Short mmCIF file of C-alpha atoms in Angstrom, two decimals:
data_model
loop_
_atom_site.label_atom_id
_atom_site.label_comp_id
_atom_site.label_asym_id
_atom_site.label_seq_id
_atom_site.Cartn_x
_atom_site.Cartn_y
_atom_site.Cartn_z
CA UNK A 1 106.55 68.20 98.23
CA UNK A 2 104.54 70.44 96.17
CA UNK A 3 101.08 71.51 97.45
CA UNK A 4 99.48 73.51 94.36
CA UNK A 5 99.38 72.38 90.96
CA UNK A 6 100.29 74.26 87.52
CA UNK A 7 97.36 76.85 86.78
CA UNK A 8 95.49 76.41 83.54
CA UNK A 9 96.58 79.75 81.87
CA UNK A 10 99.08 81.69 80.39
CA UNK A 11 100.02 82.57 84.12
CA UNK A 12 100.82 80.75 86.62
CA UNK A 13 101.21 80.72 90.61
CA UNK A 14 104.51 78.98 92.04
CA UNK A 15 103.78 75.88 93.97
CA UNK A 16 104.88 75.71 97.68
CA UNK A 17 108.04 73.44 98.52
CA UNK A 18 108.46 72.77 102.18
CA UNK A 19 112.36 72.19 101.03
CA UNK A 20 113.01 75.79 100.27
CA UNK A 21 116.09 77.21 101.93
CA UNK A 22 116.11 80.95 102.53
CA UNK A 23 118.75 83.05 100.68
CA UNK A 24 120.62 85.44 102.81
CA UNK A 25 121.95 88.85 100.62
CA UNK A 26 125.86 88.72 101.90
CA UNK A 27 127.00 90.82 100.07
CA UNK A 28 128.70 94.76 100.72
CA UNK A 29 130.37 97.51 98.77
CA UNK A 30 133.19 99.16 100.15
CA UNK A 31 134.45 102.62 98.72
CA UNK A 32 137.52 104.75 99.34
CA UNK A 33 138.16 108.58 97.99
CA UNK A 34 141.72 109.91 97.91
CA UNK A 35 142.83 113.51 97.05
CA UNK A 36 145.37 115.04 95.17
CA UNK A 37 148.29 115.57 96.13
CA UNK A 38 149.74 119.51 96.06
CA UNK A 39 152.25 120.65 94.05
CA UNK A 40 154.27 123.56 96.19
CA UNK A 41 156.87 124.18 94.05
CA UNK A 42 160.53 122.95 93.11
CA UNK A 43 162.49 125.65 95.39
CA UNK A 44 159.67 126.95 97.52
CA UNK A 45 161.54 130.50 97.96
CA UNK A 46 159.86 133.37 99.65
CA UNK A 47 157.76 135.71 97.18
CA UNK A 48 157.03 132.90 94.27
CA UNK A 49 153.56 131.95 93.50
CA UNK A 50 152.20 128.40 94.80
CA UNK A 51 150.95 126.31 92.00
CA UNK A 52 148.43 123.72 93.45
CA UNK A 53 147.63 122.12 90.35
CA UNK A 54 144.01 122.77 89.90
CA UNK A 55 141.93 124.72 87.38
CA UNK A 56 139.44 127.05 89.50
CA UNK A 57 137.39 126.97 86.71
CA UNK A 58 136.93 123.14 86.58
CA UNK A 59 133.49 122.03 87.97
CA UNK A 60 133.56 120.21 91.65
CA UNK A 61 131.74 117.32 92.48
CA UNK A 62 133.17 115.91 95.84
CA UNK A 63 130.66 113.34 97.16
CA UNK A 64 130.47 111.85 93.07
CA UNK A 65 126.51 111.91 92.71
CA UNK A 66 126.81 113.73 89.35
CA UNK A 67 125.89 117.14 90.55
CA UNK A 68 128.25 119.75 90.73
CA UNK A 69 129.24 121.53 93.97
CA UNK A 70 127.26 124.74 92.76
CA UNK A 71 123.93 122.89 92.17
CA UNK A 72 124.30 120.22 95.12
CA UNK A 73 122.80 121.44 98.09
CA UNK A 74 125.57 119.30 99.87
CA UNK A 75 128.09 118.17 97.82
CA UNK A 76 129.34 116.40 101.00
CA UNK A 77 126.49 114.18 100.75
CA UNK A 78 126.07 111.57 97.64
CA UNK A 79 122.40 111.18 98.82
CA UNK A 80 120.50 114.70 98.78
CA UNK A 81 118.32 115.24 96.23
CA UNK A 82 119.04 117.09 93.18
CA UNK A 83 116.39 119.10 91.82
CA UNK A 84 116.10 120.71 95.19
CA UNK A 85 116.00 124.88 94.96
CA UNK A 86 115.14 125.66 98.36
CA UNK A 87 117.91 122.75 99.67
CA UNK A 88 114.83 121.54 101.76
CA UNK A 89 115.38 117.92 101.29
CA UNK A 90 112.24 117.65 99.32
CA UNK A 91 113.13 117.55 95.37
CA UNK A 92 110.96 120.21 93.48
CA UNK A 93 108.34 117.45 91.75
CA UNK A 94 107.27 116.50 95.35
CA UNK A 95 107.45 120.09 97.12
CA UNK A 96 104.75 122.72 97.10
CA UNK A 97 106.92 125.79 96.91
CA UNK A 98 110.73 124.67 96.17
CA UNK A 99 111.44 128.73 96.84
CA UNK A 100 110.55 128.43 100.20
CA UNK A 101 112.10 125.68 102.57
CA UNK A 102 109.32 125.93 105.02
CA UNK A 103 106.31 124.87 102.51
CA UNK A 104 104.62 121.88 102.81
CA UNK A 105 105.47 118.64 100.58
CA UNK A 106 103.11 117.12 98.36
CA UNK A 107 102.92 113.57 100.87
CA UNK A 108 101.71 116.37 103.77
CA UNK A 109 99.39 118.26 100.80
CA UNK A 110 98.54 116.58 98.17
CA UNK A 111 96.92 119.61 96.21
CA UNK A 112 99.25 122.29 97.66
CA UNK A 113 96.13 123.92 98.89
CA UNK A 114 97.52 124.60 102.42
CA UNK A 115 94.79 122.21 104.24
CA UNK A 116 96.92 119.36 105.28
CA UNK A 117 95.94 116.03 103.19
CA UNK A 118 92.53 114.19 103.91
CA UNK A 119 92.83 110.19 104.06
CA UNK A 120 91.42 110.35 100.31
CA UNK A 121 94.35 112.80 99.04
CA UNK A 122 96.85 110.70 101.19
CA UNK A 123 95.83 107.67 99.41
CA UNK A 124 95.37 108.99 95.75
CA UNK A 125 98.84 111.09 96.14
CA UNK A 126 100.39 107.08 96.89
CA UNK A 127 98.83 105.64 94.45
CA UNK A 128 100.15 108.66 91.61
CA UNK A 129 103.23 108.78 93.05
CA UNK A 130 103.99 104.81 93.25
CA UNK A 131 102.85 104.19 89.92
CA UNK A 132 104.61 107.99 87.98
CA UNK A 133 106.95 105.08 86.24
CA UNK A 134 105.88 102.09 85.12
CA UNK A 135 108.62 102.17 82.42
CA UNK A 136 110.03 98.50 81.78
CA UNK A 137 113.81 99.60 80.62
CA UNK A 138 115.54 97.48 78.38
CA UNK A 139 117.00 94.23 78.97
CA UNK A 140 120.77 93.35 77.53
CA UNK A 141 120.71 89.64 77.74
CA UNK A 142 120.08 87.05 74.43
CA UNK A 143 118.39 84.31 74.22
CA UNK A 144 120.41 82.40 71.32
CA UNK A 145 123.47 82.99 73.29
CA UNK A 146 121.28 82.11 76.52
CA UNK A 147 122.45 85.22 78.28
CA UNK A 148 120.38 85.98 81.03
CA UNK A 149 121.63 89.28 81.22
CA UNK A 150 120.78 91.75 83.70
CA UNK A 151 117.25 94.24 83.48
CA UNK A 152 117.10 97.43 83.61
CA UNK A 153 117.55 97.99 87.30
CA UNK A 154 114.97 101.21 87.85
CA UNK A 155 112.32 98.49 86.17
CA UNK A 156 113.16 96.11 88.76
CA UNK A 157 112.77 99.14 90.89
CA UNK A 158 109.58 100.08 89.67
CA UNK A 159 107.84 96.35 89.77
CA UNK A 160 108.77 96.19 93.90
CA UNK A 161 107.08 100.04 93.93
CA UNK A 162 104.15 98.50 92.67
CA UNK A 163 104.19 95.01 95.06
CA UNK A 164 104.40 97.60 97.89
CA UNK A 165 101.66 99.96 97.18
CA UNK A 166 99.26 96.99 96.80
CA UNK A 167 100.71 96.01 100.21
CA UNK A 168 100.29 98.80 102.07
CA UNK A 169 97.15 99.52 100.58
CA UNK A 170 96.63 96.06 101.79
CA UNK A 171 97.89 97.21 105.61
CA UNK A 172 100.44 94.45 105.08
CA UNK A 173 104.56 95.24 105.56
CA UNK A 174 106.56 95.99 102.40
CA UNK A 175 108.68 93.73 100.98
CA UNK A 176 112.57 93.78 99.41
CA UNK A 177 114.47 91.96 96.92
CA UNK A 178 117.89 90.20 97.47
CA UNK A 179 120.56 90.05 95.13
CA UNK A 180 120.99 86.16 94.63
CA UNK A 181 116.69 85.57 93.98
CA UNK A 182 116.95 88.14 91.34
CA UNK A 183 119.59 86.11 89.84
CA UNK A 184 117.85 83.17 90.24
CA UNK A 185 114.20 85.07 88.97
CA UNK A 186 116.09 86.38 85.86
CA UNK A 187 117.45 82.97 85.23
CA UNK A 188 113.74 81.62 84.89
CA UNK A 189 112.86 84.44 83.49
CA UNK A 190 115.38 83.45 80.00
CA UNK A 191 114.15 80.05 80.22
CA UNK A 192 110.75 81.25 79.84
CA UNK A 193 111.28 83.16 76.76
CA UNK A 194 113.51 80.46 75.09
CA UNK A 195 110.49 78.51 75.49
CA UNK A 196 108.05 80.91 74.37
CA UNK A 197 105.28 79.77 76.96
CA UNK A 198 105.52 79.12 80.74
CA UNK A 199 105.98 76.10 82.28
CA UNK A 200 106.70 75.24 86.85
CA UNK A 201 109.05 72.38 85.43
CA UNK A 202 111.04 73.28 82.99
CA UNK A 203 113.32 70.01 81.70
CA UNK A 204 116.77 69.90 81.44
CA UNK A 205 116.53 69.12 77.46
CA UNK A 206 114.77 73.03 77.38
CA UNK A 207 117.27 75.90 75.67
CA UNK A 208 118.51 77.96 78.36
CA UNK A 209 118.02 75.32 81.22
CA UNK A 210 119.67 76.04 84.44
CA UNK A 211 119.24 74.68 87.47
CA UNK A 212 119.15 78.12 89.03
CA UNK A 213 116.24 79.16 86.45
CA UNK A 214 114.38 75.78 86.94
CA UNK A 215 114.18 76.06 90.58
CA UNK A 216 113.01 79.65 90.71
CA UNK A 217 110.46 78.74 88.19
CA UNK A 218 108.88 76.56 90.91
CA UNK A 219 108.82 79.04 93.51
CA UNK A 220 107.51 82.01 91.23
CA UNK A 221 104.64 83.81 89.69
CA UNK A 222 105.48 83.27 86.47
CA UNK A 223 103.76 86.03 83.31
CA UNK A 224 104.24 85.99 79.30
CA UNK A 225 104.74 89.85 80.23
CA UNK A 226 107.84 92.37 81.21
CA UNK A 227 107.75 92.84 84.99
CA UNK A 228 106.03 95.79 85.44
CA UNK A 229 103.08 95.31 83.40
CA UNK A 230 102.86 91.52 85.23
CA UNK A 231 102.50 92.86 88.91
CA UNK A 232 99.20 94.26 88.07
CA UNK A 233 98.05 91.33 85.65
CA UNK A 234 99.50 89.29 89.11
CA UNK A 235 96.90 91.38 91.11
CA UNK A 236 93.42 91.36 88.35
CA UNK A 237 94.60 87.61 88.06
CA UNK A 238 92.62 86.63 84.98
CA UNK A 239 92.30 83.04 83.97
CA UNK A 240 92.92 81.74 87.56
CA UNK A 241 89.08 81.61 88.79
CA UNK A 242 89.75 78.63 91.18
CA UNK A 243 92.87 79.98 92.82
CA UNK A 244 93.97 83.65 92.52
CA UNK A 245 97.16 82.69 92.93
CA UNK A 246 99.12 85.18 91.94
CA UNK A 247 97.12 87.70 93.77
CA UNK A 248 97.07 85.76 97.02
CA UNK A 249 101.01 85.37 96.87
CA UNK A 250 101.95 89.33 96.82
CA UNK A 251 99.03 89.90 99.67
CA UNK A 252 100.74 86.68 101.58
CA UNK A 253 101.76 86.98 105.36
CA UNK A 254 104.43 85.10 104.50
CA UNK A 255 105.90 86.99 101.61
CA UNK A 256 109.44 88.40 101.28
CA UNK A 257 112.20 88.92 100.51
CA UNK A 258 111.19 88.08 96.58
CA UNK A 259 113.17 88.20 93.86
CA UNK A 260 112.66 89.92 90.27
CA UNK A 261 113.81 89.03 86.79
CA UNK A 262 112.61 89.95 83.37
CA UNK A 263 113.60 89.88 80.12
CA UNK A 264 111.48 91.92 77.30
CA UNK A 265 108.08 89.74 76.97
CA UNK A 266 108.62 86.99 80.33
CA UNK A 267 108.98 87.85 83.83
CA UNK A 268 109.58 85.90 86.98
CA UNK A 269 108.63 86.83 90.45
CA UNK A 270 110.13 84.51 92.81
CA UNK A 271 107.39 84.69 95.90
CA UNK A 272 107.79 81.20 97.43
CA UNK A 273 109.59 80.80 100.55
CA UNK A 274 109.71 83.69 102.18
CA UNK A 275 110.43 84.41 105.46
CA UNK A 276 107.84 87.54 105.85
CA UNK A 277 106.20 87.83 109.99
CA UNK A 278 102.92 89.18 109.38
CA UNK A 279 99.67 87.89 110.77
CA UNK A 280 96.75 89.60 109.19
CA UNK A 281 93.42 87.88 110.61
CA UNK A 282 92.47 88.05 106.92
CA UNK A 283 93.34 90.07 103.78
CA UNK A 284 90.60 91.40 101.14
CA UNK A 285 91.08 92.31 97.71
CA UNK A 286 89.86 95.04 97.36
CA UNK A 287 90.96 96.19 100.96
CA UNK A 288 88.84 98.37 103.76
CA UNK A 289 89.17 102.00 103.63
CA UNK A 290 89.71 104.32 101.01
CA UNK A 291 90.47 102.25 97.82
CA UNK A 292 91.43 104.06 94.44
CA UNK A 293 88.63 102.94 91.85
CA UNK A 294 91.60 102.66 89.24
CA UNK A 295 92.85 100.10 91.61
CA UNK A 296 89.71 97.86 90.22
CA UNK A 297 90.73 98.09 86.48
CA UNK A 298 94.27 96.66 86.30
CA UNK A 299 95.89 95.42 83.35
CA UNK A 300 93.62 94.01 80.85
CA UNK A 301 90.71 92.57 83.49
CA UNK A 302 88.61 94.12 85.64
CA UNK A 303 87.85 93.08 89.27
CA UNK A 304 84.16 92.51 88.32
CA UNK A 305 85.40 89.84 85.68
CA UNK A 306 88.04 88.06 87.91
CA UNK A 307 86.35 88.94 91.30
CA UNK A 308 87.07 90.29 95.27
CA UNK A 309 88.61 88.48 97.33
CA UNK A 310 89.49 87.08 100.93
CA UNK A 311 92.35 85.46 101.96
CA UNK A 312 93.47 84.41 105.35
CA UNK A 313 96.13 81.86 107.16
CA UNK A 314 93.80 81.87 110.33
CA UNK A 315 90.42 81.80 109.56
CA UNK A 316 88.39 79.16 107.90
CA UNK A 317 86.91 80.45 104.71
CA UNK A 318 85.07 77.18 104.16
CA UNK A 319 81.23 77.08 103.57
CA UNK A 320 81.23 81.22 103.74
CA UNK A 321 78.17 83.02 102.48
CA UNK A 322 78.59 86.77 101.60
CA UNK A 323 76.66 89.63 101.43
CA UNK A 324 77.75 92.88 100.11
CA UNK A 325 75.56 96.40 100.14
CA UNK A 326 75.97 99.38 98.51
CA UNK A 327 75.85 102.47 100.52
CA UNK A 328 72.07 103.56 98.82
CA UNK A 329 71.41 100.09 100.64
CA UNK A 330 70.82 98.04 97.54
CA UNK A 331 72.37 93.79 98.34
CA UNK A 332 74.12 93.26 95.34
CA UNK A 333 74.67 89.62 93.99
CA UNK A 334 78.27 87.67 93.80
CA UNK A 335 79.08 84.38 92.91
CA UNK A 336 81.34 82.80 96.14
CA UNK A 337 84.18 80.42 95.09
CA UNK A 338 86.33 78.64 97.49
CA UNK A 339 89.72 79.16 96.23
CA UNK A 340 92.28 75.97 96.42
CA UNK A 341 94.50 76.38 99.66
CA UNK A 342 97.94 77.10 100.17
CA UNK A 343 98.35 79.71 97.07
CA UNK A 344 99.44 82.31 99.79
CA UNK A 345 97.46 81.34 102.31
CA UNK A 346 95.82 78.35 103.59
CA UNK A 347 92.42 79.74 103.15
CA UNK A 348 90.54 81.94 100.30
CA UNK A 349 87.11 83.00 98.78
CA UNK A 350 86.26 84.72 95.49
CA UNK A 351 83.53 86.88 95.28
CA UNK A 352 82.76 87.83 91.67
CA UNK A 353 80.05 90.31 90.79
CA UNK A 354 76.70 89.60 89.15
CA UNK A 355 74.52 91.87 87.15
CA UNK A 356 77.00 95.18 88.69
CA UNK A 357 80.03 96.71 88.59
CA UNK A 358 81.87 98.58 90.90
CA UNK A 359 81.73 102.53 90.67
CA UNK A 360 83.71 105.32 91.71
CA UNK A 361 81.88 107.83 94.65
CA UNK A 362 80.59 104.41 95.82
CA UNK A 363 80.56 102.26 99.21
CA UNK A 364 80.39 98.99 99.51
CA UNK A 365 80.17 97.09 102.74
CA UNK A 366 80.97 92.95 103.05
CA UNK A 367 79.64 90.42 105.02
CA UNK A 368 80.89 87.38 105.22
CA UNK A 369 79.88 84.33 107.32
CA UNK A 370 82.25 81.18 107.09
CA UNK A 371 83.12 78.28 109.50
CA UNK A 372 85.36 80.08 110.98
CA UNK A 373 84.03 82.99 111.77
CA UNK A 374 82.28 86.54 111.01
CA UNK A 375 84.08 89.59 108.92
CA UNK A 376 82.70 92.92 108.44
CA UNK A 377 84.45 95.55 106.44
CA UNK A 378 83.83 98.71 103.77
CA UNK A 379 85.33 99.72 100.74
CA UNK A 380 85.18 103.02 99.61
CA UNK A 381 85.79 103.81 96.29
CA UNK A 382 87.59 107.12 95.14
CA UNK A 383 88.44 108.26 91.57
CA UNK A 384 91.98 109.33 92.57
CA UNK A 385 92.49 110.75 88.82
CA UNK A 386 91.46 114.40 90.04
CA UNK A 387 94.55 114.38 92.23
CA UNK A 388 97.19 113.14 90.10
#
């Protein structure tokens, strides 16, 4: 039985079903190597000279990574880094001196300035690291032939990058995909662009139906958008002013594993059903601590158009009044919503500015009083651009 009901815009939150089954990733690789054999020779009399077969010139790459055995720090070892000149373990992008395998990495100091990182440059050098790629790679499916194909798999990469970093930020777990939701998430994700518009339901008469595609399109967050781009349209949530839907699924307790698909203009993110053990008291968008401003101007909407938030599976947001100061002491105004239950979480507030904006270099401390309960927090904002 469904819970939620289509949202009025050109995205749209899944819809919880109490029926979903939880798909286990069975699935394993298993690899082999040989090696040549030698040749020693027809008669193998005293004073000839061995041939073994091989040309000493020809390059040697024994674990198969695609870096030879003179460039690979261990070619024994399919997973070191390449681009690694002091063999350190830290590629050169991310180290501070790849000459000297005792420096410091940019996650310990973010400006290479030999202080060890404040919170701020921990959080900025995240947030530029986690979003470096936001490429969208190409997809190879068709819809006249309604081939779902399979997308580009460092974009698929790249969207779960960015549903983590707005979970941690969040102080929530991370999240993975499995195999068989991708599938099913790429499956809606065809049927979306054979129909040119987004629909929970999709009917059986629709080009590209499947009943793979229709069921993930009613556990998903579904966007007219590649995959990468949607995660942070998911997160500024435009259009969705009585739910937040989209937003409230990726911050979920509940989320995970999810599953991806995309094809070049619709994206599926299957969020519904998870089997994910957190129990945050409460979640807030934007989150306590040090918060990168940029983190406030996603996409195409700004957090002052499409508001904070508070979300929570525990606490009852119902009847809440809010209060939030800036740090020269100043209440600013907000407009409270009570968002419709069970997008993510069973309870949920907006809080949309009115008359302000957010600012970088600022602090901003929330109060909010509700039925059930009292929550105090402070968000600081930080222009992380002068450490990226």
């Amino acid at each position: 039985m469904c819970r939620t009901i289509l949202l009025p815009f050109f995205l749209a939150a899944g819809c919880v079903n109490a029926d979903k089954e939880q798909v286990d990733d069975a699935s394993a690789d298993d690899t082999s190597a040989g090696s040549p054999e030698e040749n020693t020779g027809s008669d193998g009399e005293a004073g000839e000279e061995v041939d073994d077969g091989e040309n000493d010139d020809e390059p040697v790459d024994r674990d198969g990574d695609g870096v030879f055995a003179d460039e690979d720090c261990n070619d024994d070892d399919p997973n070191m880094p390449s681009g690694d000149a002091d063999c350190d373990g830290t590629p050169t992008a991310d180290d501070c001196d790849d000459a000297d395998p005792s420096s410091t990495t940019r996650a310990e100091d973010a400006d290479c300035d030999g202080v060890p990182n404040s919170e701020v440059e921990a959080v900025c050098y995240r947030w530029g690291a986690d979003r470096s790629d936001l490429s969208e790679g190409t997809w190879n499916g068709s819809v006249d032939t309604c081939d779902p194909g399979i997308h580009d798999p460092t974009a698929l990469d790249n969207a779960l990058r960015l549903v983590n970093l707005f979970r941690w930020l969040s102080g929530l777990s991370e999240v993975e995909t499995l195999p068989e939701l991708n599938e099913m998430a790429q499956d809606c994700s065809l049927i979306m662009d054979a129909y040119g518009g987004l629909t929970h339901y999709p009917a059986e008469s629709m080009q590209c139906y499947t009943d793979s595609g229709a069921q993930a399109a009613s556990y998903s967050n579904i966007s007219p958008y590649a995959g990468v781009y949607s995660v942070d349209l998911y997160m500024s949530d435009p259009g969705n002013a009585t739910t937040l839907g989209h937003r409230r699924w990726i911050l979920s307790n509940s989320l995970g594993p999810i599953g991806l698909g995309s094809t070049s203009s619709y994206s599926c993110m299957l969020v519904i059903g998870g089997s994910g053990t957190d129990s945050a008291p409460w979640t807030a968008w934007p989150p306590p601590g040090i918060v990168p401003f940029e983190l406030t101007q996603l996409a195409w909407a700004t957090l002052d158009q499409t508001g904070w938030s508070v979300q929570s599976d525990s606490m009852n947001l119902s009847d809440a009044s809010v209060t939030i100061t800036r740090d020269d002491g100043v209440d600013l105004p907000v407009d409270v919503t009570q968002l419709a239950a069970y997008y993510g979480s069973q309870w949920a507030i907006s809080m949309v500015p009115s008359g302000w904006g957010a600012e970088p270099g600022r602090s901003y401390s929330v109060h909010i009083e509700a039925a059930g309960g009292v929550i105090d927090y402070t968000v600081d904002l930080v222009d992380c651009s002068a450490f990226n």
